[in-house]
Amino acid sequence: MKYNRTYNFSAGPATMPEEVLEEVRDEMMNYRGSGMCVMEMSHRSKVYQQIIDEAEQDLRDLMGIPDNYKVLFIQGGATLQFSMIPMNLMKNGKAVYIETGTWSKKAIAEAKKVGEVIVAASSKDKNYTYIPDCSDLDIPEDTDYVYICENETIHGVTWNKLPNTKGHVLVSDQSSMFLSKPCNVSDYGIIYGGVQKNIGPAGLAIVIIREDLIRDDLTDLPIYLQYKTHADNGSMYNTPNCWAIYVCGKVFKYLKKIGGLEEMEKINIDKAKVFYDFLDQSKLFKGTVVPEDRSLMNIPFVTGDPDLDAEVIAYTKKAGFENLKGHKSVGGLRASIYNAMPKDGVVALVDCLKKFEAEH
Ligand SMILES: *Cc1c(COP(=O)(O)O)cnc(C)c1O
């Protein structure tokens, strides 16, 4: 490896495309003749306006975002959206949430502070190892929206088929699967995510919101918490996370260059298959999620013995693989293999785990 970098399986902040880091390095001291680094630039400058405009346009091209959707760059990570969504969308004070793991649970807890939350389906009974059947949910007529976390980063479950919302607005947290595959934006009212899992540096959320969901009757809400504020000001009501937007823009261009989201999905399926095929034939390691709901991005797995799990983590670390410890709430191991993780990294990790298995 060119820079003696490690294979980093972190769930986020996570590995980035090397090509993007190289470009950022090359532009560090003098961004395209501006005489300064992007970190040093006024967000009101022409040169920065072009950076944010291009980032938005490239994201629109990649995802095929229709014109009646706004793209907002908002600080506060995905977590702030747990609050902003109910504060802005609960007109009738009622929303349906599907509970599929840690991140949807956190969103539920915040929404309950704003209005009535109906948990219409949950996979809690089996420790969030599957996606519940949501083809015929009981959804009250006056529900403001239906909320899902489309890829549960900690539990490693993903939605392959969206819930039947019966005509209600669908809101999706795509933090850990953003841009991992094509997405039909018009199926949703809001798609949002923190960018530090699958796109860029931490401290930024991207919110793709259908225009009719942006309300102007929320004047009592703190101004920063209204989507309208961000939409009316081109995501620059105040100083945005200029740096993260710049780097995300580079990742969008990189994804376009490699062939867009169709190509990215092919790569991700192929890459994840290497790991799941290994788990399925292993006598020592087991995946924790039912096969049909397995994530392409986050793969939790266990040996069944916490002491042995700890041994595996130490063993892989010594061999140069970082961040394979499962989240503290679930234990075991987890390999996060986002867009930027090369297949070589997954193959090398599997070889290492095979070696461990042979020795034990
Ligand atoms: C990481 C994560 C979050 C929280 O993101 P922050 O940017 O740290 O607030 C929310 N949802 C999902 C699915 C995540 O993976």
CSV table of C-alpha atoms and ligand atoms in Angstrom, one decimal:
chain,number,residue,atom,x,y,z
A,1,MET,CA,0.0,0.0,0.0
A,2,LYS,CA,1.3,3.4,-1.1
A,3,TYR,CA,0.9,5.3,2.2
A,4,ASN,CA,1.3,2.4,4.6
A,5,ARG,CA,-2.4,3.0,5.5
A,6,THR,CA,-4.3,0.4,7.5
A,7,TYR,CA,-7.5,-1.3,6.4
A,8,ASN,CA,-10.0,0.6,8.5
A,9,PHE,CA,-13.3,-1.1,9.2
A,10,SER,CA,-14.6,1.7,11.4
A,11,ALA,CA,-18.4,2.3,11.4
A,12,GLY,CA,-17.8,6.1,11.2
A,13,PRO,CA,-16.0,8.3,10.8
A,14,ALA,CA,-14.8,5.9,8.2
A,15,THR,CA,-12.4,5.2,5.4
A,16,MET,CA,-12.4,7.5,2.4
A,17,PRO,CA,-11.4,7.0,-1.2
A,18,GLU,CA,-7.6,7.6,-1.4
A,19,GLU,CA,-8.0,9.5,-4.6
A,20,VAL,CA,-10.2,12.1,-2.8
A,21,LEU,CA,-7.7,12.5,0.0
A,22,GLU,CA,-5.0,13.0,-2.5
A,23,GLU,CA,-6.9,15.7,-4.3
A,24,VAL,CA,-7.6,17.4,-1.0
A,25,ARG,CA,-3.9,17.2,-0.2
A,26,ASP,CA,-3.0,18.8,-3.5
A,27,GLU,CA,-5.4,21.7,-3.0
A,28,MET,CA,-4.6,22.2,0.6
A,29,MET,CA,-2.3,25.2,0.4
A,30,ASN,CA,-3.8,27.0,-2.6
A,31,TYR,CA,-7.2,26.0,-3.8
A,32,ARG,CA,-7.2,26.4,-7.6
A,33,GLY,CA,-5.3,29.7,-7.6
A,34,SER,CA,-7.4,31.3,-4.9
A,35,GLY,CA,-4.3,31.7,-2.8
A,36,MET,CA,-5.9,30.0,0.2
A,37,CYS,CA,-7.1,26.7,1.6
A,38,VAL,CA,-10.9,26.0,1.5
A,39,MET,CA,-10.7,26.1,5.4
A,40,GLU,CA,-9.6,29.7,5.2
A,41,MET,CA,-12.2,31.0,2.7
A,42,SER,CA,-15.2,33.1,3.3
A,43,HIS,CA,-18.4,31.1,2.8
A,44,ARG,CA,-19.8,34.2,1.1
A,45,SER,CA,-17.0,34.2,-1.5
A,46,LYS,CA,-17.7,33.4,-5.2
A,47,VAL,CA,-15.2,30.6,-5.1
A,48,TYR,CA,-16.9,28.9,-2.2
A,49,GLN,CA,-20.4,29.5,-3.7
A,50,GLN,CA,-19.2,27.5,-6.6
A,51,ILE,CA,-18.0,24.6,-4.4
A,52,ILE,CA,-21.3,24.3,-2.6
A,53,ASP,CA,-23.3,24.7,-5.9
A,54,GLU,CA,-21.3,22.0,-7.6
A,55,ALA,CA,-21.6,19.7,-4.7
A,56,GLU,CA,-25.4,20.0,-4.7
A,57,GLN,CA,-25.6,19.6,-8.5
A,58,ASP,CA,-23.4,16.5,-8.5
A,59,LEU,CA,-25.5,15.0,-5.7
A,60,ARG,CA,-28.6,15.7,-7.7
A,61,ASP,CA,-27.1,14.1,-10.8
A,62,LEU,CA,-26.0,11.0,-8.8
A,63,MET,CA,-29.3,10.3,-7.1
A,64,GLY,CA,-31.6,11.8,-9.8
A,65,ILE,CA,-33.1,14.1,-7.3
A,66,PRO,CA,-36.3,15.7,-8.8
A,67,ASP,CA,-36.6,19.5,-8.9
A,68,ASN,CA,-39.3,19.6,-6.3
A,69,TYR,CA,-36.9,18.4,-3.7
A,70,LYS,CA,-34.5,20.7,-1.8
A,71,VAL,CA,-31.0,19.5,-0.8
A,72,LEU,CA,-29.9,21.0,2.5
A,73,PHE,CA,-26.5,20.8,4.2
A,74,ILE,CA,-27.1,21.1,8.0
A,75,GLN,CA,-24.8,20.9,10.9
A,76,GLY,CA,-25.6,18.8,14.0
A,77,GLY,CA,-25.1,15.4,12.3
A,78,ALA,CA,-27.9,12.9,11.8
A,79,THR,CA,-28.8,13.2,15.5
A,80,LEU,CA,-30.2,16.8,15.2
A,81,GLN,CA,-32.5,15.4,12.5
A,82,PHE,CA,-34.1,13.1,15.1
A,83,SER,CA,-35.5,16.3,16.6
A,84,MET,CA,-35.9,18.5,13.5
A,85,ILE,CA,-38.0,15.9,11.7
A,86,PRO,CA,-40.8,15.7,14.3
A,87,MET,CA,-40.6,19.4,15.0
A,88,ASN,CA,-41.1,20.3,11.4
A,89,LEU,CA,-43.3,17.5,10.1
A,90,MET,CA,-45.8,16.8,13.0
A,91,LYS,CA,-48.7,18.9,11.9
A,92,ASN,CA,-51.2,16.5,13.5
A,93,GLY,CA,-48.8,15.6,16.3
A,94,LYS,CA,-48.7,12.0,15.2
A,95,ALA,CA,-46.1,9.8,13.5
A,96,VAL,CA,-45.5,6.1,12.9
A,97,TYR,CA,-42.0,4.7,13.5
A,98,ILE,CA,-40.6,1.3,12.8
A,99,GLU,CA,-38.1,0.1,15.4
A,100,THR,CA,-35.3,-1.9,13.9
A,101,GLY,CA,-32.3,-1.1,16.1
A,102,THR,CA,-30.3,1.5,18.0
A,103,TRP,CA,-30.7,4.3,15.6
A,104,SER,CA,-34.4,4.1,15.0
A,105,LYS,CA,-34.8,3.7,18.8
A,106,LYS,CA,-33.0,7.0,19.3
A,107,ALA,CA,-35.1,8.7,16.7
A,108,ILE,CA,-38.3,7.4,18.5
A,109,ALA,CA,-37.1,8.7,21.9
A,110,GLU,CA,-36.7,12.2,20.4
A,111,ALA,CA,-39.9,12.2,18.5
A,112,LYS,CA,-41.8,11.3,21.7
A,113,LYS,CA,-40.7,14.6,23.1
A,114,VAL,CA,-42.6,16.4,20.3
A,115,GLY,CA,-45.7,14.3,19.7
A,116,GLU,CA,-47.4,11.0,19.7
A,117,VAL,CA,-45.3,8.1,18.4
A,118,ILE,CA,-46.9,4.9,17.2
A,119,VAL,CA,-44.3,2.1,16.9
A,120,ALA,CA,-46.2,0.1,14.3
A,121,ALA,CA,-43.6,-2.7,14.0
A,122,SER,CA,-40.5,-3.8,15.9
A,123,SER,CA,-37.8,-6.4,15.7
A,124,LYS,CA,-36.9,-6.1,19.3
A,125,ASP,CA,-38.2,-9.6,20.0
A,126,LYS,CA,-35.2,-11.0,18.2
A,127,ASN,CA,-32.6,-8.4,19.2
A,128,TYR,CA,-33.0,-6.4,15.9
A,129,THR,CA,-31.7,-9.2,13.7
A,130,TYR,CA,-34.4,-8.8,11.0
A,131,ILE,CA,-36.7,-6.3,9.3
A,132,PRO,CA,-40.3,-6.8,10.3
A,133,ASP,CA,-43.0,-7.3,7.7
A,134,CYS,CA,-44.4,-3.8,6.9
A,135,SER,CA,-46.6,-4.6,3.9
A,136,ASP,CA,-49.8,-4.0,5.8
A,137,LEU,CA,-49.3,-1.8,8.8
A,138,ASP,CA,-52.0,-0.2,10.9
A,139,ILE,CA,-51.4,3.4,10.1
A,140,PRO,CA,-53.9,6.0,11.4
A,141,GLU,CA,-55.3,8.3,8.7
A,142,ASP,CA,-53.9,11.5,10.4
A,143,THR,CA,-50.4,10.2,10.7
A,144,ASP,CA,-47.9,12.9,9.6
A,145,TYR,CA,-45.2,10.5,8.4
A,146,VAL,CA,-43.8,7.0,8.6
A,147,TYR,CA,-40.2,6.8,9.7
A,148,ILE,CA,-37.5,4.2,9.1
A,149,CYS,CA,-33.8,3.8,9.6
A,150,GLU,CA,-33.0,2.2,6.3
A,151,ASN,CA,-29.7,0.7,7.3
A,152,GLU,CA,-29.1,0.0,11.0
A,153,THR,CA,-25.4,0.6,11.4
A,154,ILE,CA,-25.0,-1.2,14.7
A,155,HIS,CA,-27.3,-4.2,14.1
A,156,GLY,CA,-26.4,-4.6,10.5
A,157,VAL,CA,-30.0,-4.9,9.1
A,158,THR,CA,-31.2,-3.2,5.9
A,159,TRP,CA,-34.5,-2.6,4.2
A,160,ASN,CA,-34.6,-4.2,0.8
A,161,LYS,CA,-38.2,-3.4,0.3
A,162,LEU,CA,-39.7,-0.1,1.7
A,163,PRO,CA,-42.7,-0.2,4.0
A,164,ASN,CA,-46.2,0.2,2.6
A,165,THR,CA,-46.9,3.7,4.1
A,166,LYS,CA,-50.5,3.6,2.6
A,167,GLY,CA,-49.9,7.0,1.0
A,168,HIS,CA,-48.2,8.7,3.9
A,169,VAL,CA,-44.9,10.5,3.8
A,170,LEU,CA,-41.9,8.3,4.2
A,171,VAL,CA,-38.9,9.6,6.1
A,172,SER,CA,-35.7,7.6,6.0
A,173,ASP,CA,-32.4,7.8,7.8
A,174,GLN,CA,-29.8,6.6,5.2
A,175,SER,CA,-26.7,7.7,7.2
A,176,SER,CA,-24.9,4.4,6.8
A,177,MET,CA,-26.0,3.5,3.3
A,178,PHE,CA,-26.1,7.0,1.6
A,179,LEU,CA,-25.0,6.6,-2.0
A,180,SER,CA,-24.3,2.9,-1.7
A,181,LYS,CA,-26.9,2.0,-4.3
A,182,PRO,CA,-29.5,3.7,-6.6
A,183,CYS,CA,-32.4,5.3,-4.8
A,184,ASN,CA,-35.8,6.4,-6.1
A,185,VAL,CA,-36.0,9.7,-4.3
A,186,SER,CA,-39.7,10.3,-5.1
A,187,ASP,CA,-40.6,7.3,-2.9
A,188,TYR,CA,-39.7,9.5,0.1
A,189,GLY,CA,-40.7,12.8,1.7
A,190,ILE,CA,-37.3,13.1,3.4
A,191,ILE,CA,-34.0,11.2,3.0
A,192,TYR,CA,-31.3,12.3,5.3
A,193,GLY,CA,-28.0,11.1,6.8
A,194,GLY,CA,-24.9,12.1,8.6
A,195,VAL,CA,-22.1,12.1,6.0
A,196,GLN,CA,-19.3,10.6,8.1
A,197,LYS,CA,-20.3,7.0,7.4
A,198,ASN,CA,-20.3,6.7,3.6
A,199,ILE,CA,-19.4,10.1,2.3
A,200,GLY,CA,-17.1,12.5,4.0
A,201,PRO,CA,-15.9,14.2,7.2
A,202,ALA,CA,-18.1,14.3,10.3
A,203,GLY,CA,-20.3,17.2,11.4
A,204,LEU,CA,-22.7,17.5,8.5
A,205,ALA,CA,-26.0,16.0,7.6
A,206,ILE,CA,-27.5,16.1,4.2
A,207,VAL,CA,-31.3,16.4,4.1
A,208,ILE,CA,-33.2,15.8,0.9
A,209,ILE,CA,-36.7,17.1,1.5
A,210,ARG,CA,-39.8,17.4,-0.7
A,211,GLU,CA,-40.6,21.1,-1.0
A,212,ASP,CA,-44.2,20.9,0.2
A,213,LEU,CA,-43.0,19.5,3.5
A,214,ILE,CA,-41.1,22.8,4.2
A,215,ARG,CA,-43.5,24.8,6.4
A,216,ASP,CA,-43.6,28.6,6.8
A,217,ASP,CA,-46.0,28.5,9.8
A,218,LEU,CA,-43.5,27.4,12.4
A,219,THR,CA,-42.4,30.9,13.5
A,220,ASP,CA,-42.3,29.8,17.1
A,221,LEU,CA,-39.7,27.2,16.4
A,222,PRO,CA,-36.1,28.4,16.9
A,223,ILE,CA,-35.0,29.7,13.6
A,224,TYR,CA,-32.1,27.2,13.1
A,225,LEU,CA,-34.5,24.3,13.6
A,226,GLN,CA,-36.8,25.2,10.8
A,227,TYR,CA,-36.1,23.6,7.4
A,228,LYS,CA,-37.4,26.8,5.8
A,229,THR,CA,-34.4,28.7,7.2
A,230,HIS,CA,-31.9,26.4,5.6
A,231,ALA,CA,-33.9,26.1,2.3
A,232,ASP,CA,-34.4,29.9,2.0
A,233,ASN,CA,-30.7,30.6,2.5
A,234,GLY,CA,-29.1,27.9,0.3
A,235,SER,CA,-27.8,26.1,3.5
A,236,MET,CA,-26.0,29.3,4.4
A,237,TYR,CA,-28.1,31.0,7.0
A,238,ASN,CA,-25.0,30.9,9.1
A,239,THR,CA,-21.5,29.6,8.4
A,240,PRO,CA,-22.0,26.1,7.1
A,241,ASN,CA,-19.5,23.2,7.6
A,242,CYS,CA,-17.6,24.5,4.6
A,243,TRP,CA,-14.9,21.9,4.8
A,244,ALA,CA,-17.2,18.9,4.9
A,245,ILE,CA,-19.3,20.1,2.1
A,246,TYR,CA,-16.1,20.6,0.0
A,247,VAL,CA,-14.9,17.1,0.7
A,248,CYS,CA,-18.3,15.6,0.1
A,249,GLY,CA,-18.4,17.3,-3.3
A,250,LYS,CA,-15.2,15.6,-4.2
A,251,VAL,CA,-16.7,12.2,-3.2
A,252,PHE,CA,-19.7,12.9,-5.4
A,253,LYS,CA,-17.5,13.6,-8.4
A,254,TYR,CA,-15.5,10.5,-7.6
A,255,LEU,CA,-18.7,8.4,-7.6
A,256,LYS,CA,-19.8,9.9,-10.9
A,257,LYS,CA,-16.5,9.1,-12.4
A,258,ILE,CA,-16.6,5.4,-11.4
A,259,GLY,CA,-20.0,5.0,-13.0
A,260,GLY,CA,-22.5,6.3,-10.5
A,261,LEU,CA,-24.7,4.5,-8.0
A,262,GLU,CA,-25.5,1.5,-10.3
A,263,GLU,CA,-21.8,0.7,-10.5
A,264,MET,CA,-21.3,1.4,-6.8
A,265,GLU,CA,-24.0,-1.1,-5.9
A,266,LYS,CA,-22.4,-3.8,-8.1
A,267,ILE,CA,-19.1,-3.2,-6.3
A,268,ASN,CA,-20.8,-3.3,-2.9
A,269,ILE,CA,-22.7,-6.5,-3.6
A,270,ASP,CA,-19.6,-8.2,-4.9
A,271,LYS,CA,-17.6,-7.0,-1.9
A,272,ALA,CA,-20.2,-8.0,0.8
A,273,LYS,CA,-20.6,-11.4,-0.9
A,274,VAL,CA,-16.9,-12.2,-0.1
A,275,PHE,CA,-17.6,-11.6,3.5
A,276,TYR,CA,-21.0,-13.3,3.8
A,277,ASP,CA,-19.8,-16.3,1.9
A,278,PHE,CA,-17.0,-16.7,4.3
A,279,LEU,CA,-19.3,-16.4,7.3
A,280,ASP,CA,-21.8,-18.9,5.8
A,281,GLN,CA,-19.1,-21.6,5.5
A,282,SER,CA,-17.2,-20.8,8.7
A,283,LYS,CA,-17.5,-23.2,11.7
A,284,LEU,CA,-16.2,-20.6,14.1
A,285,PHE,CA,-17.8,-17.3,12.9
A,286,LYS,CA,-21.5,-16.6,12.5
A,287,GLY,CA,-23.3,-13.6,11.1
A,288,THR,CA,-26.0,-12.3,13.4
A,289,VAL,CA,-28.6,-11.1,10.9
A,290,VAL,CA,-31.1,-13.2,8.9
A,291,PRO,CA,-29.7,-13.6,5.3
A,292,GLU,CA,-32.5,-11.7,3.6
A,293,ASP,CA,-32.0,-8.5,5.6
A,294,ARG,CA,-28.3,-8.4,5.8
A,295,SER,CA,-26.6,-5.0,5.3
A,296,LEU,CA,-24.1,-4.5,2.4
A,297,MET,CA,-22.4,-1.9,4.6
A,298,ASN,CA,-22.2,-3.1,8.2
A,299,ILE,CA,-21.6,-6.8,9.0
A,300,PRO,CA,-21.9,-7.8,12.6
A,301,PHE,CA,-20.6,-11.3,13.5
A,302,VAL,CA,-19.7,-13.4,16.5
A,303,THR,CA,-17.9,-16.5,17.6
A,304,GLY,CA,-20.4,-17.1,20.3
A,305,ASP,CA,-17.8,-16.6,23.0
A,306,PRO,CA,-17.0,-13.1,24.1
A,307,ASP,CA,-13.5,-14.0,25.2
A,308,LEU,CA,-12.7,-15.5,21.9
A,309,ASP,CA,-14.2,-12.4,20.2
A,310,ALA,CA,-11.8,-10.3,22.1
A,311,GLU,CA,-9.0,-12.6,20.9
A,312,VAL,CA,-10.0,-12.1,17.3
A,313,ILE,CA,-10.0,-8.4,17.7
A,314,ALA,CA,-6.5,-8.4,19.1
A,315,TYR,CA,-5.4,-10.8,16.4
A,316,THR,CA,-6.8,-8.8,13.5
A,317,LYS,CA,-5.4,-5.6,14.9
A,318,LYS,CA,-2.0,-7.1,15.1
A,319,ALA,CA,-2.3,-8.1,11.4
A,320,GLY,CA,-3.2,-4.4,10.5
A,321,PHE,CA,-7.0,-4.4,10.5
A,322,GLU,CA,-8.6,-1.6,12.6
A,323,ASN,CA,-11.9,-1.1,14.3
A,324,LEU,CA,-13.5,-4.5,14.1
A,325,LYS,CA,-14.9,-4.4,17.6
A,326,GLY,CA,-18.7,-4.6,17.6
A,327,HIS,CA,-20.6,-1.6,19.1
A,328,LYS,CA,-20.5,-1.7,22.9
A,329,SER,CA,-24.3,-2.2,23.1
A,330,VAL,CA,-24.2,-5.5,21.2
A,331,GLY,CA,-20.7,-6.8,21.5
A,332,GLY,CA,-19.0,-9.3,19.1
A,333,LEU,CA,-17.4,-8.0,16.0
A,334,ARG,CA,-18.4,-5.8,13.1
A,335,ALA,CA,-16.8,-5.0,9.8
A,336,SER,CA,-18.1,-1.8,8.2
A,337,ILE,CA,-17.3,-2.0,4.5
A,338,TYR,CA,-18.6,1.2,3.1
A,339,ASN,CA,-18.2,2.4,-0.5
A,340,ALA,CA,-14.6,3.4,0.0
A,341,MET,CA,-13.4,0.1,1.4
A,342,PRO,CA,-11.7,-1.7,-1.4
A,343,LYS,CA,-12.5,-5.3,-2.2
A,344,ASP,CA,-8.8,-6.1,-1.5
A,345,GLY,CA,-9.4,-5.0,2.1
A,346,VAL,CA,-12.3,-7.4,2.5
A,347,VAL,CA,-10.4,-10.3,0.9
A,348,ALA,CA,-7.4,-9.7,3.2
A,349,LEU,CA,-9.6,-9.6,6.3
A,350,VAL,CA,-11.3,-12.8,5.3
A,351,ASP,CA,-7.9,-14.4,4.8
A,352,CYS,CA,-6.9,-13.3,8.3
A,353,LEU,CA,-10.0,-14.6,9.9
A,354,LYS,CA,-9.6,-17.9,8.1
A,355,LYS,CA,-6.1,-18.2,9.4
A,356,PHE,CA,-7.4,-17.5,12.9
A,357,GLU,CA,-10.0,-20.2,12.5
A,358,ALA,CA,-7.4,-22.7,11.3
A,359,GLU,CA,-5.3,-22.0,14.4
A,360,HIS,CA,-8.3,-22.4,16.8
B,1,LIG,C1,-24.1,7.3,13.0
B,1,LIG,C2,-25.6,7.3,12.8
B,1,LIG,C3,-26.4,8.4,13.3
B,1,LIG,C4,-25.9,9.5,14.1
B,1,LIG,O1,-25.0,10.3,13.4
B,1,LIG,P1,-24.4,11.6,13.9
B,1,LIG,O2,-23.9,12.3,12.7
B,1,LIG,O3,-23.3,11.2,14.8
B,1,LIG,O4,-25.4,12.4,14.7
B,1,LIG,C5,-27.8,8.3,13.0
B,1,LIG,N1,-28.3,7.3,12.3
B,1,LIG,C6,-27.5,6.3,11.8
B,1,LIG,C7,-28.2,5.2,11.0
B,1,LIG,C8,-26.2,6.3,12.0
B,1,LIG,O5,-25.4,5.3,11.5
